[in-house]
């Protein structure tokens, strides 16, 4: 039996703590103590270890090793003792709840004004064509407040004393975005049509990325440095090209084939650039901030087939099925700048897939509808995803194994105003696991429970 314990298992939330199941180190040789911290488990009267089982349930590569982890209730019961033992190493644990740190947050206003222009058209060339053309105009305004923290040496009585000062900063932003779109439907026959679309979309950066806080280090006046967010960060723009050929057969049947390509520009990445700040007017400060640097592309194809079995006799006509499958090829690129140039146009690019996006997915759904009874069973599968990429060491790339789910629901209309529903999700209790580079370096295993819900809906 192998004993694994967490070298730093306490993180703070606003309401207390959680068990941070992140980085494990072997406790072999410490005889049941926390590796690195050397806190004997026996010194915590309310703490106990429980088995997490052998390997990953249902996995062909499940190991025979059995792992021990801290029981959740015993961790809560021993929290105060653990906290008291760790305050010398982690001062932030001195109080039961985390201290409020103004530097970590910011406040302000983020609003927008929008206008829409749209026109419908209907023409006949070789085939009837109708659609919509228009644009959306959005003016985004931001006014943020945050803290700039400056560390420097100050002359006090002919001695250089390191000081840290904090001052409020109030950056503002004003962005005007145009998002045109064109949609068309080509009617080859009443049951066969082609949908075409070109749309332009704008995605504003996340709150964390536009946090205007700044950590300024002026201890070395010859090479000052700083890091922070970027309140002037631009949007991520996407040009989408979509096409879908649809065939409506029988009274309930649909077969379709869709293709798309989405081109993105302005993907966000961190970059170091010199900036002239008021605190260092003579020597530029090397500031690390997020910038709009990268570009990317989604290119894919999806097929769908759905129908009730209306060609069957009797009650069998009330059964139906739907099958759809997707292949999504993604690529994103971030620049590697040359030593003598800071221009993106002169940089080389590193390419890789979009993070947390599967290449293949499919869904199989069976359903039954008759006399107020609606039954659905769905199986969903998606291929492995990459969670993290390390451009220097591929063995530090983090992957998530394929995910599969089986869900089902039963709905019954007792009358036109009352419906009873029973739903179940993840009926096979499947989980997933992640690993670094290869299965030889697992990161974690996550188990997900079966969930059931019973509901009653009324209509008035």
mmCIF file with all atom_site columns, N, CA, C and O in Angstrom, residues 18-35:
data_model
loop_
_atom_site.group_PDB
_atom_site.id
_atom_site.type_symbol
_atom_site.label_atom_id
_atom_site.label_alt_id
_atom_site.label_comp_id
_atom_site.label_asym_id
_atom_site.label_entity_id
_atom_site.label_seq_id
_atom_site.pdbx_PDB_ins_code
_atom_site.Cartn_x
_atom_site.Cartn_y
_atom_site.Cartn_z
_atom_site.occupancy
_atom_site.B_iso_or_equiv
_atom_site.pdbx_formal_charge
_atom_site.auth_seq_id
_atom_site.auth_comp_id
_atom_site.auth_asym_id
_atom_site.auth_atom_id
_atom_site.pdbx_PDB_model_num
ATOM 1  N N  . UNK A 1 18 ? -10.808 24.765 1.745  1.00 0.00 ? 18 UNK A N  1
ATOM 2  C CA . UNK A 1 18 ? -11.119 23.581 0.963  1.00 0.00 ? 18 UNK A CA 1
ATOM 3  C C  . UNK A 1 18 ? -9.918  22.665 0.951  1.00 0.00 ? 18 UNK A C  1
ATOM 4  O O  . UNK A 1 18 ? -8.805  23.077 1.274  1.00 0.00 ? 18 UNK A O  1
ATOM 5  N N  . UNK A 1 19 ? -10.145 21.416 0.575  1.00 0.00 ? 19 UNK A N  1
ATOM 6  C CA . UNK A 1 19 ? -9.054  20.465 0.466  1.00 0.00 ? 19 UNK A CA 1
ATOM 7  C C  . UNK A 1 19 ? -8.477  20.562 -0.932 1.00 0.00 ? 19 UNK A C  1
ATOM 8  O O  . UNK A 1 19 ? -9.142  20.230 -1.906 1.00 0.00 ? 19 UNK A O  1
ATOM 9  N N  . UNK A 1 20 ? -7.276  21.074 -1.050 1.00 0.00 ? 20 UNK A N  1
ATOM 10 C CA . UNK A 1 20 ? -6.671  21.312 -2.365 1.00 0.00 ? 20 UNK A CA 1
ATOM 11 C C  . UNK A 1 20 ? -5.978  20.050 -2.828 1.00 0.00 ? 20 UNK A C  1
ATOM 12 O O  . UNK A 1 20 ? -4.886  19.729 -2.394 1.00 0.00 ? 20 UNK A O  1
ATOM 13 N N  . UNK A 1 21 ? -6.605  19.327 -3.716 1.00 0.00 ? 21 UNK A N  1
ATOM 14 C CA . UNK A 1 21 ? -6.102  18.038 -4.160 1.00 0.00 ? 21 UNK A CA 1
ATOM 15 C C  . UNK A 1 21 ? -5.224  18.247 -5.389 1.00 0.00 ? 21 UNK A C  1
ATOM 16 O O  . UNK A 1 21 ? -5.566  17.885 -6.483 1.00 0.00 ? 21 UNK A O  1
ATOM 17 N N  . UNK A 1 22 ? -4.087  18.868 -5.189 1.00 0.00 ? 22 UNK A N  1
ATOM 18 C CA . UNK A 1 22 ? -3.275  19.287 -6.332 1.00 0.00 ? 22 UNK A CA 1
ATOM 19 C C  . UNK A 1 22 ? -1.992  18.478 -6.448 1.00 0.00 ? 22 UNK A C  1
ATOM 20 O O  . UNK A 1 22 ? -1.864  17.614 -7.279 1.00 0.00 ? 22 UNK A O  1
ATOM 21 N N  . UNK A 1 23 ? -0.985  18.819 -5.643 1.00 0.00 ? 23 UNK A N  1
ATOM 22 C CA . UNK A 1 23 ? 0.331   18.254 -5.836 1.00 0.00 ? 23 UNK A CA 1
ATOM 23 C C  . UNK A 1 23 ? 0.636   17.276 -4.721 1.00 0.00 ? 23 UNK A C  1
ATOM 24 O O  . UNK A 1 23 ? 0.687   17.670 -3.561 1.00 0.00 ? 23 UNK A O  1
ATOM 25 N N  . UNK A 1 24 ? 0.834   16.029 -5.062 1.00 0.00 ? 24 UNK A N  1
ATOM 26 C CA . UNK A 1 24 ? 1.084   15.009 -4.066 1.00 0.00 ? 24 UNK A CA 1
ATOM 27 C C  . UNK A 1 24 ? 2.565   14.627 -4.052 1.00 0.00 ? 24 UNK A C  1
ATOM 28 O O  . UNK A 1 24 ? 3.214   14.601 -5.078 1.00 0.00 ? 24 UNK A O  1
ATOM 29 N N  . UNK A 1 25 ? 3.070   14.335 -2.868 1.00 0.00 ? 25 UNK A N  1
ATOM 30 C CA . UNK A 1 25 ? 4.449   13.879 -2.736 1.00 0.00 ? 25 UNK A CA 1
ATOM 31 C C  . UNK A 1 25 ? 4.464   12.668 -1.831 1.00 0.00 ? 25 UNK A C  1
ATOM 32 O O  . UNK A 1 25 ? 3.648   12.546 -0.913 1.00 0.00 ? 25 UNK A O  1
ATOM 33 N N  . UNK A 1 26 ? 5.366   11.768 -2.068 1.00 0.00 ? 26 UNK A N  1
ATOM 34 C CA . UNK A 1 26 ? 5.385   10.537 -1.301 1.00 0.00 ? 26 UNK A CA 1
ATOM 35 C C  . UNK A 1 26 ? 5.810   10.783 0.138  1.00 0.00 ? 26 UNK A C  1
ATOM 36 O O  . UNK A 1 26 ? 6.756   11.514 0.409  1.00 0.00 ? 26 UNK A O  1
ATOM 37 N N  . UNK A 1 27 ? 5.098   10.123 1.036  1.00 0.00 ? 27 UNK A N  1
ATOM 38 C CA . UNK A 1 27 ? 5.432   10.250 2.441  1.00 0.00 ? 27 UNK A CA 1
ATOM 39 C C  . UNK A 1 27 ? 6.298   9.095  2.919  1.00 0.00 ? 27 UNK A C  1
ATOM 40 O O  . UNK A 1 27 ? 6.540   8.960  4.107  1.00 0.00 ? 27 UNK A O  1
ATOM 41 N N  . UNK A 1 28 ? 6.708   8.258  1.988  1.00 0.00 ? 28 UNK A N  1
ATOM 42 C CA . UNK A 1 28 ? 7.582   7.151  2.372  1.00 0.00 ? 28 UNK A CA 1
ATOM 43 C C  . UNK A 1 28 ? 8.857   7.706  2.993  1.00 0.00 ? 28 UNK A C  1
ATOM 44 O O  . UNK A 1 28 ? 9.486   8.604  2.477  1.00 0.00 ? 28 UNK A O  1
ATOM 45 N N  . UNK A 1 29 ? 9.245   7.169  4.115  1.00 0.00 ? 29 UNK A N  1
ATOM 46 C CA . UNK A 1 29 ? 10.426  7.659  4.813  1.00 0.00 ? 29 UNK A CA 1
ATOM 47 C C  . UNK A 1 29 ? 10.084  8.636  5.906  1.00 0.00 ? 29 UNK A C  1
ATOM 48 O O  . UNK A 1 29 ? 10.901  8.889  6.781  1.00 0.00 ? 29 UNK A O  1
ATOM 49 N N  . UNK A 1 30 ? 8.874   9.185  5.907  1.00 0.00 ? 30 UNK A N  1
ATOM 50 C CA . UNK A 1 30 ? 8.449   10.104 6.955  1.00 0.00 ? 30 UNK A CA 1
ATOM 51 C C  . UNK A 1 30 ? 7.542   9.419  7.968  1.00 0.00 ? 30 UNK A C  1
ATOM 52 O O  . UNK A 1 30 ? 7.048   10.041 8.881  1.00 0.00 ? 30 UNK A O  1
ATOM 53 N N  . UNK A 1 31 ? 7.252   8.142  7.715  1.00 0.00 ? 31 UNK A N  1
ATOM 54 C CA . UNK A 1 31 ? 6.485   7.323  8.651  1.00 0.00 ? 31 UNK A CA 1
ATOM 55 C C  . UNK A 1 31 ? 5.145   7.969  9.012  1.00 0.00 ? 31 UNK A C  1
ATOM 56 O O  . UNK A 1 31 ? 4.813   8.183  10.172 1.00 0.00 ? 31 UNK A O  1
ATOM 57 N N  . UNK A 1 32 ? 4.381   8.297  7.995  1.00 0.00 ? 32 UNK A N  1
ATOM 58 C CA . UNK A 1 32 ? 3.043   8.815  8.239  1.00 0.00 ? 32 UNK A CA 1
ATOM 59 C C  . UNK A 1 32 ? 3.018   10.275 8.621  1.00 0.00 ? 32 UNK A C  1
ATOM 60 O O  . UNK A 1 32 ? 2.231   10.694 9.455  1.00 0.00 ? 32 UNK A O  1
ATOM 61 N N  . UNK A 1 33 ? 3.889   11.075 8.053  1.00 0.00 ? 33 UNK A N  1
ATOM 62 C CA . UNK A 1 33 ? 3.860   12.504 8.321  1.00 0.00 ? 33 UNK A CA 1
ATOM 63 C C  . UNK A 1 33 ? 3.672   13.238 7.004  1.00 0.00 ? 33 UNK A C  1
ATOM 64 O O  . UNK A 1 33 ? 3.878   12.683 5.944  1.00 0.00 ? 33 UNK A O  1
ATOM 65 N N  . UNK A 1 34 ? 3.271   14.519 7.071  1.00 0.00 ? 34 UNK A N  1
ATOM 66 C CA . UNK A 1 34 ? 3.087   15.275 5.860  1.00 0.00 ? 34 UNK A CA 1
ATOM 67 C C  . UNK A 1 34 ? 4.441   15.609 5.263  1.00 0.00 ? 34 UNK A C  1
ATOM 68 O O  . UNK A 1 34 ? 5.268   16.260 5.884  1.00 0.00 ? 34 UNK A O  1
ATOM 69 N N  . UNK A 1 35 ? 4.662   15.139 4.027  1.00 0.00 ? 35 UNK A N  1
ATOM 70 C CA . UNK A 1 35 ? 5.959   15.312 3.382  1.00 0.00 ? 35 UNK A CA 1
ATOM 71 C C  . UNK A 1 35 ? 6.306   16.787 3.300  1.00 0.00 ? 35 UNK A C  1
ATOM 72 O O  . UNK A 1 35 ? 5.495   17.600 2.903  1.00 0.00 ? 35 UNK A O  1
#
